[in-house]
Amino acid sequence: MNRGKICVSVCAETADEMTAKIKQAEEFADVIEVRFDCLRSDQISNLKSQISNLKSDVLLLATHRSAEQGGKSAASIQKRKEFWRSINGKYWGADLECDVFDIFNGSPNRIISQHDLVGVPADLDAIYERMSSTGAEITKLAVTPNDITDCLSIWKLLERANDVHKQFIPIAMGDAGKWTRILGLAHGAFMTYASLEAGDETAPGQVTAKDMIEVYRVKEIDEHSEVFGVIGDPIAQSLSPYMHNPAFVDRGLNAVFLSILVKDLDEFILRMVKPKTREVELNFGGFSVTMPHKQAIMKHLDAIDPTAKAIGAVNTVKITDGKLTGYNTDAHGFITPLKANFGHLQDSRVAVVGAGGAARACVYALKQEGAEVTVFARDAAKGKAFADEFGAKFSEISDLKSEISNLGSDLDILVDATPLGMKGQYENDSLFRADELKGLKFVYDLVTKITDTPLIAEAKKAGIPAIGGLDMLIAQGCKQFEIWTGVEAPEDLMRDSLVARMPK
Ligand code: NAP
């Protein structure tokens, strides 16, 4: 348990809506930030009187952010000064930009704040110095990193503030800075900001207060908590935190799992991970590695497990005493549900469509089981080289349809390792219609969805048993959990928690 606070920031155009949101925020907030700048100007005095009649024990923080600092109001400096002169009583704290700081002295917790909405100032230390010497009880700096290592300067300021017992709120906004919001309290930040609900964020990168408490346990974790995360670009869509965090809790482990946007992998490993060169101590225990870093990570590892070496891609890194070891759990994740649903694979004839990272893990695992594999890919040169590497046959994708319809009895299983059927551009696409699948014994579409992908729907229409990618995702995640922790993964819990968060 740390001593930090969760501040839920609420924004609404009318006083009634704002009061309703304040009531709603009480469930999770230690402090509620009332964003007066969101209100229509005719609503400000209404809200002030509603707040003075409010029966609530939650601490209220008044904010009237200027537009150039990311606020919603275009009020002039005179209007903002008038606002602060009119504020009194009831408020635990006030968030004051530098240009109005001197105006207000009416609360015991004055937060002097500055926001950079486009980048991270090069002179951040000097800015902090100026702000923290104003006499403000708390200093807050918010910056906008483009990549994770851009957050280092603000994180180092937190360490510096801790050393001299100054109250500091460091915020790195956007996806690249989300980790600072989650780990801040564990490392001594005075407060972290959260949104009331998804879609109700008052600044980029805010996590809902419910997730901050229930998923990330931001007030329970501390600097000794082991930090795990999925590293990739993009990463915002990752559901892995909802699978791994409940598992850590269930197994009583002091650990947390984050989505970590990493663009420049080399910089990240050098400046934040490797013991000899890292600039901060975050206590990383390992990573799940996703696109585009599954191959690039290999040169940074101290050891690579033989399966990952043979597949040529690493999706899991475990860090022990500063040493990084790479694994691949995709092959295990892929083959486990296939064997459970289809049975033995020895001598079964399998078509794998695609020649990307997932296809490599599939072909490796199938060959290990003694299956006869043919790779079908649209890029003949790439597909052929890949098939040769694993001792599989190769055919161009255009041949697959005729092969299935003419030689249906020669193929047992179809594995689709392309993005067709995935949310987005290819959502409604299937490589095959039901009548083209006749003769197959099993269809496996790696795309993970709650509902059937178009290919699975076609397979079902043809009466062919079929599975999607959800079981693979869970099986590979369980294996990762076991590699990192040495503890058996709570599979049912991980499945339920993941499914609950999957888009319907
Ligand atoms: P990837 O490395 O980008 O490879 C995708 C492959 O699909 C490439 O060979 C690509 O061909 C081919 N492809 C793309 N569009 C195509 C089209 N319109 N027609 C025919 N082929 C096409 O991606 P990946 O990481 O292997 O992922 C592939 C799929 O597996 C994705 O849907 C992903 O979500 C899924 N997956 C699921 C899990 C799980 O746990 N369930 C794990 C990993 C991946 P080119 O080589 O010619 O570009």
Coordinates of C-alpha atoms and ligand atoms in Angstrom, one line a residue:
M1 CA 0.0 0.0 0.0
N2 CA 1.4 3.4 -0.9
R3 CA 0.3 6.8 0.3
G4 CA -0.7 8.4 -3.0
K5 CA -4.1 9.6 -4.0
I6 CA -6.4 9.0 -6.9
C7 CA -7.9 12.1 -8.4
V8 CA -10.9 11.6 -10.6
S9 CA -11.2 14.5 -13.0
V10 CA -14.8 15.5 -13.9
C11 CA -15.9 17.7 -16.7
A12 CA -19.4 18.8 -17.7
E13 CA -21.1 21.8 -19.4
T14 CA -23.8 22.4 -16.8
A15 CA -23.8 22.6 -13.0
D16 CA -26.4 19.8 -12.7
E17 CA -24.4 17.4 -14.8
M18 CA -21.2 18.3 -12.9
T19 CA -22.8 17.7 -9.6
A20 CA -24.1 14.3 -10.8
K21 CA -20.6 13.4 -11.9
I22 CA -19.1 14.4 -8.6
K23 CA -21.6 12.1 -6.8
Q24 CA -20.6 9.3 -9.2
A25 CA -16.9 9.9 -8.8
E26 CA -17.2 9.5 -5.0
E27 CA -17.1 5.7 -5.3
F28 CA -13.4 5.6 -6.5
A29 CA -11.9 9.0 -5.8
D30 CA -9.7 10.2 -3.0
V31 CA -9.9 13.7 -4.6
I32 CA -12.3 14.9 -7.2
E33 CA -11.1 17.5 -9.6
V34 CA -13.9 19.9 -10.6
R35 CA -13.0 21.2 -14.0
F36 CA -14.7 24.6 -13.9
D37 CA -13.3 25.4 -17.3
C38 CA -15.6 22.8 -18.8
L39 CA -18.7 24.7 -17.7
R40 CA -20.7 27.1 -19.8
S41 CA -19.9 30.5 -18.3
D42 CA -23.5 31.0 -17.1
Q43 CA -23.2 27.8 -15.0
I44 CA -20.2 28.7 -12.9
S45 CA -22.1 30.5 -10.1
N46 CA -24.7 27.7 -10.1
L47 CA -22.1 25.1 -9.5
K48 CA -20.4 27.1 -6.8
S49 CA -23.7 27.2 -4.8
Q50 CA -24.5 23.5 -5.5
I51 CA -21.0 22.6 -4.2
S52 CA -21.4 24.7 -1.1
N53 CA -24.6 22.6 -0.3
L54 CA -23.0 19.3 -1.2
K55 CA -22.9 16.6 1.5
S56 CA -19.8 14.8 0.7
D57 CA -16.6 13.8 2.5
V58 CA -14.5 13.5 -0.7
L59 CA -11.8 16.1 -1.1
L60 CA -12.6 18.6 -3.9
L61 CA -10.0 20.2 -6.1
A62 CA -10.9 23.3 -8.1
T63 CA -9.4 23.7 -11.5
H64 CA -10.1 26.4 -14.2
R65 CA -7.6 25.4 -16.9
S66 CA -6.7 28.0 -19.5
A67 CA -7.0 27.0 -23.2
E68 CA -3.3 27.2 -23.8
Q69 CA -2.7 24.7 -21.0
G70 CA -5.2 22.3 -22.4
G71 CA -8.4 23.6 -20.8
K72 CA -11.8 23.9 -22.3
S73 CA -12.4 27.6 -21.6
A74 CA -11.3 30.5 -23.6
A75 CA -11.7 32.8 -20.6
S76 CA -9.2 35.8 -20.6
I77 CA -6.6 36.0 -17.9
Q78 CA -8.8 38.7 -16.2
K79 CA -11.7 36.3 -16.1
R80 CA -9.6 33.5 -14.7
K81 CA -8.2 35.8 -12.0
E82 CA -11.8 36.9 -11.2
F83 CA -12.7 33.2 -10.9
W84 CA -10.0 32.5 -8.4
R85 CA -10.8 35.6 -6.3
S86 CA -14.4 34.3 -6.1
I87 CA -13.5 30.8 -4.9
N88 CA -13.6 30.1 -1.2
G89 CA -14.4 27.4 1.4
K90 CA -15.2 23.8 0.6
Y91 CA -12.2 23.1 -1.5
W92 CA -9.4 20.8 -0.3
G93 CA -7.2 22.1 -3.1
A94 CA -6.8 24.3 -6.1
D95 CA -4.9 23.7 -9.3
L96 CA -3.3 26.9 -10.4
E97 CA -1.4 27.7 -13.5
C98 CA 1.7 29.9 -13.0
D99 CA -0.1 33.0 -14.3
V100 CA -2.8 32.9 -11.6
F101 CA -0.8 31.3 -8.8
D102 CA -0.4 34.5 -6.8
I103 CA -4.1 35.3 -7.0
F104 CA -5.3 32.5 -4.8
N105 CA -4.4 31.7 -1.2
G106 CA -7.6 30.1 -0.1
S107 CA -6.8 26.4 0.2
P108 CA -4.2 24.4 2.1
N109 CA -3.2 22.4 -1.0
R110 CA -2.2 24.7 -3.9
I111 CA -1.0 22.7 -6.9
I112 CA 1.1 24.8 -9.2
S113 CA 0.7 23.3 -12.6
Q114 CA 2.1 23.5 -16.1
H115 CA 1.2 21.4 -19.2
D116 CA 3.1 20.9 -22.4
L117 CA 0.6 19.6 -24.9
V118 CA 3.0 18.8 -27.7
G119 CA 6.2 17.5 -26.3
V120 CA 8.6 17.4 -23.4
P121 CA 10.4 20.7 -22.7
A122 CA 14.2 20.4 -22.9
D123 CA 14.5 22.7 -19.8
L124 CA 12.1 20.6 -17.6
D125 CA 14.5 20.8 -14.6
A126 CA 14.6 24.6 -14.7
I127 CA 10.8 24.8 -15.1
Y128 CA 10.4 22.5 -12.1
E129 CA 12.9 24.5 -10.1
R130 CA 11.0 27.7 -10.8
M131 CA 7.6 26.2 -10.0
S132 CA 8.6 24.4 -6.8
S133 CA 10.2 27.6 -5.4
T134 CA 7.0 29.5 -5.6
G135 CA 5.8 28.3 -2.2
A136 CA 3.2 26.0 -3.7
E137 CA 2.5 22.9 -1.5
I138 CA 2.5 20.7 -4.6
T139 CA 4.0 20.9 -8.0
K140 CA 2.5 19.3 -11.1
L141 CA 4.1 18.9 -14.5
A142 CA 2.4 17.3 -17.4
V143 CA 4.2 16.6 -20.7
T144 CA 3.5 14.8 -24.0
P145 CA 6.0 12.1 -24.8
N146 CA 6.1 10.5 -28.3
D147 CA 7.9 7.4 -27.1
I148 CA 8.4 5.8 -23.7
T149 CA 11.9 7.1 -23.2
D150 CA 10.7 10.6 -23.6
C151 CA 9.2 10.1 -20.1
L152 CA 12.6 9.7 -18.5
S153 CA 13.2 13.3 -17.7
I154 CA 9.9 13.7 -15.8
W155 CA 10.4 10.4 -14.0
K156 CA 13.8 11.5 -12.8
L157 CA 12.2 14.7 -11.5
L158 CA 10.0 12.5 -9.4
E159 CA 13.0 10.8 -7.9
R160 CA 14.6 14.2 -7.2
A161 CA 11.4 15.5 -5.6
N162 CA 11.2 12.4 -3.4
D163 CA 14.8 12.9 -2.3
V164 CA 14.0 16.3 -0.8
H165 CA 10.5 15.3 0.4
K166 CA 8.7 17.6 -2.0
Q167 CA 5.2 16.8 -3.2
F168 CA 5.2 16.2 -6.9
I169 CA 2.7 15.0 -9.5
P170 CA 4.5 13.9 -12.7
I171 CA 2.3 13.2 -15.7
A172 CA 3.3 12.0 -19.1
M173 CA 0.2 12.2 -21.3
G174 CA -1.0 9.9 -24.1
D175 CA -0.3 6.2 -24.8
A176 CA 3.5 6.6 -24.4
G177 CA 3.1 8.0 -20.9
K178 CA 0.3 5.8 -19.5
W179 CA 2.7 3.8 -17.4
T180 CA 3.6 7.0 -15.4
R181 CA 0.0 7.4 -14.4
I182 CA -0.2 3.7 -13.2
L183 CA 3.3 3.4 -11.5
G184 CA 3.5 7.0 -10.2
L185 CA 1.9 6.4 -6.8
A186 CA 4.1 3.3 -6.2
H187 CA 7.2 5.5 -6.7
G188 CA 6.1 8.4 -4.5
A189 CA 4.0 10.6 -6.7
F190 CA 1.6 12.7 -4.6
M191 CA -1.4 12.0 -6.8
T192 CA -2.5 10.4 -10.1
Y193 CA -5.4 11.4 -12.3
A194 CA -8.1 9.1 -13.6
S195 CA -11.2 9.4 -15.7
L196 CA -14.7 8.8 -14.4
E197 CA -15.5 6.4 -17.3
A198 CA -14.0 5.3 -20.6
G199 CA -14.7 8.1 -23.1
D200 CA -14.9 10.7 -20.3
E201 CA -11.1 11.5 -20.1
T202 CA -10.1 15.0 -19.4
A203 CA -6.6 14.5 -20.7
P204 CA -5.0 12.0 -23.1
G205 CA -3.9 8.7 -21.7
Q206 CA -6.1 8.7 -18.6
V207 CA -7.2 5.3 -17.4
T208 CA -10.6 4.9 -15.7
A209 CA -10.6 5.2 -11.9
K210 CA -12.2 1.7 -11.7
D211 CA -9.4 0.2 -13.7
M212 CA -6.7 2.1 -11.8
I213 CA -8.0 0.5 -8.6
E214 CA -9.4 -2.9 -9.7
V215 CA -7.1 -3.8 -12.6
Y216 CA -3.8 -2.0 -11.8
R217 CA -4.1 -1.7 -8.0
V218 CA -2.3 1.6 -8.2
K219 CA -2.6 2.3 -4.5
E220 CA -1.5 -1.2 -3.5
I221 CA 1.6 -1.6 -5.6
D222 CA 4.9 -0.2 -4.4
E223 CA 8.4 0.2 -5.7
H224 CA 9.1 -3.4 -5.0
S225 CA 6.3 -4.6 -7.2
E226 CA 7.6 -6.5 -10.2
V227 CA 6.5 -4.8 -13.4
F228 CA 5.5 -6.7 -16.5
G229 CA 4.1 -5.4 -19.7
V230 CA 3.3 -5.9 -23.4
I231 CA 5.7 -3.9 -25.5
G232 CA 4.8 -3.0 -29.0
D233 CA 3.5 -0.2 -31.4
P234 CA 0.6 0.3 -31.5
I235 CA -0.4 -1.0 -28.1
A236 CA -3.6 0.8 -27.1
Q237 CA -5.8 -2.1 -28.3
S238 CA -4.0 -4.8 -26.1
L239 CA -6.2 -6.6 -23.7
S240 CA -3.3 -8.4 -22.0
P241 CA -3.5 -6.3 -18.8
Y242 CA -7.0 -7.7 -18.2
M243 CA -5.7 -11.3 -18.5
H244 CA -2.5 -11.0 -16.4
N245 CA -3.4 -8.5 -13.6
P246 CA -6.2 -10.6 -12.2
A247 CA -3.9 -13.6 -12.3
F248 CA -1.2 -11.8 -10.2
V249 CA -3.9 -11.0 -7.6
D250 CA -5.3 -14.5 -7.6
R251 CA -1.8 -15.9 -7.0
G252 CA -1.0 -13.3 -4.3
L253 CA 2.0 -11.8 -6.3
N254 CA 3.2 -8.3 -5.8
A255 CA 3.3 -7.6 -9.6
V256 CA 1.5 -5.4 -12.2
F257 CA 1.1 -5.7 -15.9
L258 CA 1.0 -2.7 -18.2
S259 CA 0.5 -1.9 -21.9
I260 CA 3.8 -0.2 -22.8
L261 CA 4.1 1.8 -26.1
V262 CA 7.6 1.3 -27.3
K263 CA 8.5 2.8 -30.7
D264 CA 12.3 2.7 -30.5
L265 CA 13.1 -0.7 -29.0
D266 CA 16.9 -0.1 -28.8
E267 CA 16.5 3.1 -26.8
F268 CA 14.0 1.4 -24.5
I269 CA 16.2 -1.6 -23.7
L270 CA 19.3 0.6 -23.3
R271 CA 17.9 3.4 -21.2
M272 CA 15.2 1.6 -19.2
V273 CA 16.0 -2.1 -19.0
K274 CA 19.6 -3.2 -19.1
P275 CA 21.1 -2.9 -15.6
K276 CA 24.4 -1.3 -16.8
T277 CA 22.9 1.5 -18.8
R278 CA 19.3 2.0 -17.5
E279 CA 18.6 5.5 -16.1
V280 CA 15.6 4.5 -13.9
E281 CA 14.7 1.6 -11.6
L282 CA 11.3 0.3 -12.5
N283 CA 11.8 -3.4 -11.4
F284 CA 10.9 -5.0 -14.8
G285 CA 10.3 -8.7 -14.4
G286 CA 9.6 -9.4 -18.1
F287 CA 7.7 -8.6 -21.2
S288 CA 5.2 -9.9 -23.6
V289 CA 6.5 -8.8 -27.0
T290 CA 4.3 -7.9 -29.9
M291 CA 4.4 -6.3 -33.3
P292 CA 6.8 -4.9 -34.6
H293 CA 9.5 -6.1 -32.1
K294 CA 9.2 -9.9 -32.1
Q295 CA 12.4 -10.4 -34.1
A296 CA 14.2 -7.1 -33.3
I297 CA 14.2 -8.0 -29.5
M298 CA 16.4 -11.0 -30.2
K299 CA 19.7 -9.1 -30.4
H300 CA 19.1 -7.7 -27.0
L301 CA 18.7 -11.0 -25.2
D302 CA 21.3 -12.8 -23.1
A303 CA 19.8 -16.2 -23.9
I304 CA 17.1 -17.5 -26.2
D305 CA 15.2 -20.7 -25.6
P306 CA 15.6 -23.3 -28.4
T307 CA 11.9 -23.2 -29.5
A308 CA 12.1 -19.4 -29.9
K309 CA 15.4 -19.8 -31.7
A310 CA 13.9 -22.3 -34.1
I311 CA 10.8 -20.2 -34.8
G312 CA 13.0 -17.1 -35.2
A313 CA 10.8 -14.9 -33.1
V314 CA 10.4 -14.1 -29.4
N315 CA 7.1 -13.1 -27.8
T316 CA 8.1 -13.4 -24.2
V317 CA 11.1 -12.1 -22.2
K318 CA 11.9 -13.0 -18.6
I319 CA 14.3 -10.9 -16.7
T320 CA 16.3 -12.6 -13.9
D321 CA 19.1 -10.8 -12.1
G322 CA 19.3 -8.3 -14.9
K323 CA 19.6 -11.0 -17.6
L324 CA 17.1 -11.2 -20.4
T325 CA 15.9 -14.6 -21.7
G326 CA 13.6 -14.9 -24.7
Y327 CA 10.9 -17.5 -25.2
N328 CA 8.1 -18.1 -27.7
T329 CA 4.8 -19.2 -26.3
D330 CA 2.8 -18.8 -29.6
A331 CA 3.7 -22.3 -30.7
H332 CA 2.4 -23.8 -27.5
G333 CA -0.6 -21.5 -27.5
F334 CA -1.5 -22.5 -31.1
I335 CA -1.0 -26.3 -30.7
T336 CA -2.7 -26.8 -27.3
P337 CA -6.3 -26.0 -28.4
L338 CA -5.8 -27.8 -31.8
K339 CA -4.8 -31.0 -30.1
A340 CA -7.6 -30.6 -27.6
N341 CA -10.2 -30.2 -30.4
F342 CA -8.7 -32.4 -33.2
G343 CA -6.6 -35.0 -31.4
H344 CA -3.3 -36.4 -32.6
L345 CA -1.7 -34.6 -35.5
Q346 CA 0.8 -37.2 -36.6
D347 CA 0.6 -37.5 -40.4
S348 CA -2.4 -35.2 -40.6
R349 CA -2.4 -32.9 -43.7
V350 CA -2.5 -29.3 -42.7
A351 CA -2.7 -26.1 -44.9
V352 CA -1.3 -23.0 -43.2
V353 CA -2.3 -19.8 -44.9
G354 CA 0.1 -16.8 -44.4
A355 CA 3.8 -16.4 -43.9
G356 CA 4.0 -14.0 -41.1
G357 CA 5.1 -14.3 -37.4
A358 CA 2.1 -16.3 -36.3
A359 CA 2.4 -18.7 -39.3
R360 CA 6.0 -19.4 -38.3
A361 CA 5.0 -20.5 -34.8
C362 CA 2.1 -22.7 -36.3
V363 CA 4.3 -24.4 -38.8
Y364 CA 7.0 -25.1 -36.2
A365 CA 4.5 -26.6 -33.8
L366 CA 2.8 -28.7 -36.5
K367 CA 6.1 -30.1 -37.7
Q368 CA 7.0 -31.0 -34.1
E369 CA 3.8 -33.0 -33.9
G370 CA 4.6 -34.9 -37.1
A371 CA 2.0 -33.2 -39.3
E372 CA 2.5 -32.8 -43.1
V373 CA 2.4 -29.1 -43.6
T374 CA 1.8 -27.0 -46.8
V375 CA 2.3 -23.2 -46.6
F376 CA 0.0 -21.1 -48.8
A377 CA 1.1 -17.5 -49.2
R378 CA 0.4 -14.7 -51.6
D379 CA 4.1 -13.7 -51.8
A380 CA 5.7 -16.8 -53.5
A381 CA 9.3 -15.9 -52.7
K382 CA 8.7 -15.2 -49.0
G383 CA 6.4 -18.2 -48.7
K384 CA 8.7 -20.6 -50.3
A385 CA 11.7 -19.5 -48.3
F386 CA 9.7 -19.9 -45.1
A387 CA 8.3 -23.3 -46.0
D388 CA 11.9 -24.5 -46.9
E389 CA 13.2 -23.3 -43.6
F390 CA 10.7 -25.5 -41.7
G391 CA 10.7 -28.5 -44.1
A392 CA 7.2 -27.8 -45.2
K393 CA 5.7 -27.8 -48.8
F394 CA 4.7 -24.5 -50.5
S395 CA 1.9 -23.5 -52.8
E396 CA 0.7 -20.1 -54.0
I397 CA -2.5 -18.9 -52.3
S398 CA -4.4 -19.1 -55.5
D399 CA -3.8 -22.8 -55.7
L400 CA -5.4 -23.4 -52.3
K401 CA -9.0 -23.1 -53.4
S402 CA -8.6 -25.6 -56.2
E403 CA -6.6 -27.9 -53.9
I404 CA -9.4 -27.8 -51.3
S405 CA -12.3 -28.3 -53.8
N406 CA -10.5 -30.8 -56.0
L407 CA -8.4 -32.6 -53.4
G408 CA -10.6 -32.0 -50.4
S409 CA -10.0 -35.5 -49.2
D410 CA -6.2 -34.8 -49.3
L411 CA -6.3 -32.0 -46.6
D412 CA -7.5 -32.4 -43.0
I413 CA -7.0 -29.1 -41.4
L414 CA -7.0 -25.5 -42.7
V415 CA -5.2 -22.9 -40.5
D416 CA -5.7 -19.2 -41.4
A417 CA -2.8 -17.2 -40.1
T418 CA -3.7 -14.0 -42.0
P419 CA -5.4 -10.9 -40.7
L420 CA -8.6 -11.6 -42.7
G421 CA -11.6 -11.4 -40.3
M422 CA -9.8 -9.1 -37.9
K423 CA -11.6 -6.0 -36.7
G424 CA -10.8 -3.1 -39.2
Q425 CA -10.0 -3.3 -42.9
Y426 CA -10.6 -7.1 -43.3
E427 CA -13.4 -7.5 -40.8
N428 CA -15.9 -9.0 -43.3
D429 CA -13.4 -11.0 -45.4
S430 CA -13.0 -14.7 -45.6
L431 CA -10.7 -16.5 -47.9
F432 CA -13.3 -19.3 -48.5
R433 CA -17.0 -19.8 -48.8
A434 CA -18.7 -22.9 -47.2
D435 CA -18.9 -24.9 -50.4
E436 CA -15.1 -24.4 -50.9
L437 CA -14.3 -25.9 -47.5
K438 CA -16.0 -29.3 -48.1
G439 CA -13.9 -32.3 -47.4
L440 CA -11.9 -30.6 -44.6
K441 CA -12.0 -32.1 -41.1
F442 CA -11.2 -28.9 -39.2
V443 CA -10.8 -25.2 -39.6
Y444 CA -8.7 -23.0 -37.3
D445 CA -8.8 -19.2 -37.7
L446 CA -6.2 -17.4 -35.5
V447 CA -8.1 -14.2 -35.4
T448 CA -9.4 -13.5 -31.8
K449 CA -13.0 -12.4 -31.5
I450 CA -15.9 -13.2 -29.3
T451 CA -18.2 -13.7 -32.3
D452 CA -17.5 -16.0 -35.2
T453 CA -15.1 -14.6 -37.9
P454 CA -16.5 -14.9 -41.4
L455 CA -14.3 -18.0 -42.0
I456 CA -15.6 -19.7 -38.9
A457 CA -19.1 -18.9 -39.9
E458 CA -18.5 -20.4 -43.4
A459 CA -16.9 -23.5 -41.8
K460 CA -19.9 -24.0 -39.5
K461 CA -22.2 -23.6 -42.5
A462 CA -20.3 -26.4 -44.2
G463 CA -20.7 -28.6 -41.0
I464 CA -16.9 -28.5 -40.3
P465 CA -15.7 -28.1 -36.7
A466 CA -13.9 -24.8 -36.3
I467 CA -12.2 -22.7 -33.6
G468 CA -11.0 -19.1 -33.5
G469 CA -7.9 -17.5 -31.8
L470 CA -9.2 -17.0 -28.3
D471 CA -8.1 -20.3 -27.0
M472 CA -4.6 -19.7 -28.5
L473 CA -4.4 -16.3 -26.9
I474 CA -5.2 -17.7 -23.5
A475 CA -2.9 -20.7 -23.8
Q476 CA 0.0 -18.6 -24.8
G477 CA -0.8 -16.0 -22.1
C478 CA -0.9 -18.8 -19.4
K479 CA 2.5 -20.1 -20.6
Q480 CA 3.9 -16.6 -20.3
F481 CA 2.5 -16.2 -16.8
E482 CA 4.2 -19.5 -15.8
I483 CA 7.5 -18.5 -17.4
W484 CA 7.5 -15.2 -15.5
T485 CA 6.3 -16.4 -12.1
G486 CA 7.0 -20.1 -11.9
V487 CA 3.4 -20.5 -10.6
E488 CA 0.6 -22.3 -12.3
A489 CA -1.6 -19.9 -14.2
P490 CA -5.3 -19.5 -13.2
E491 CA -6.6 -20.3 -16.7
D492 CA -10.3 -20.0 -16.1
L493 CA -9.9 -16.7 -14.3
M494 CA -7.7 -15.3 -17.1
R495 CA -10.2 -16.4 -19.7
D496 CA -13.2 -14.9 -17.9
S497 CA -11.4 -11.6 -17.2
L498 CA -10.2 -11.3 -20.8
V499 CA -13.6 -12.2 -22.4
A500 CA -15.3 -9.7 -20.2
R501 CA -13.2 -6.9 -21.8
M502 CA -13.3 -8.1 -25.4
P503 CA -15.2 -5.9 -27.8
K504 CA -18.6 -7.5 -28.6
Ligands
NAP1 P1 1.9 -10.8 -39.9 O1 3.2 -11.1 -39.4 O2 1.6 -9.4 -40.4 O3 1.5 -11.8 -41.1 C1 0.3 -11.8 -41.8 C2 0.4 -12.8 -43.0 O4 -0.9 -12.7 -43.6 C3 1.4 -12.3 -44.0 O5 2.0 -13.5 -44.5 C4 0.6 -11.6 -45.1 O6 1.1 -11.7 -46.4 C5 -0.7 -12.4 -45.0 N1 -1.8 -11.6 -45.5 C6 -2.1 -10.4 -45.1 N2 -3.2 -9.9 -45.7 C7 -3.6 -10.9 -46.6 C8 -4.6 -11.1 -47.6 N3 -5.5 -10.1 -47.8 N4 -4.6 -12.2 -48.2 C9 -3.7 -13.2 -48.0 N5 -2.7 -13.1 -47.1 C10 -2.6 -12.0 -46.4 O7 0.8 -11.1 -38.8 P2 0.8 -12.2 -37.7 O8 1.4 -11.7 -36.4 O9 1.4 -13.4 -38.3 O10 -0.7 -12.4 -37.4 C11 -1.6 -13.1 -38.3 C12 -2.9 -13.3 -37.7 O11 -2.8 -14.2 -36.6 C13 -3.6 -12.0 -37.2 O12 -5.0 -12.1 -37.5 C14 -3.4 -12.1 -35.7 O13 -4.4 -11.4 -35.0 C15 -3.4 -13.6 -35.5 N6 -2.7 -14.0 -34.3 C16 -3.4 -14.5 -33.3 C17 -2.8 -14.9 -32.1 C18 -3.6 -15.5 -31.0 O14 -3.1 -15.7 -29.9 N7 -4.8 -15.9 -31.2 C19 -1.4 -14.7 -32.0 C20 -0.7 -14.2 -33.0 C21 -1.4 -13.8 -34.2 P3 2.5 -11.0 -46.8 O15 3.5 -11.8 -46.2 O16 2.4 -11.1 -48.3 O17 2.3 -9.6 -46.3

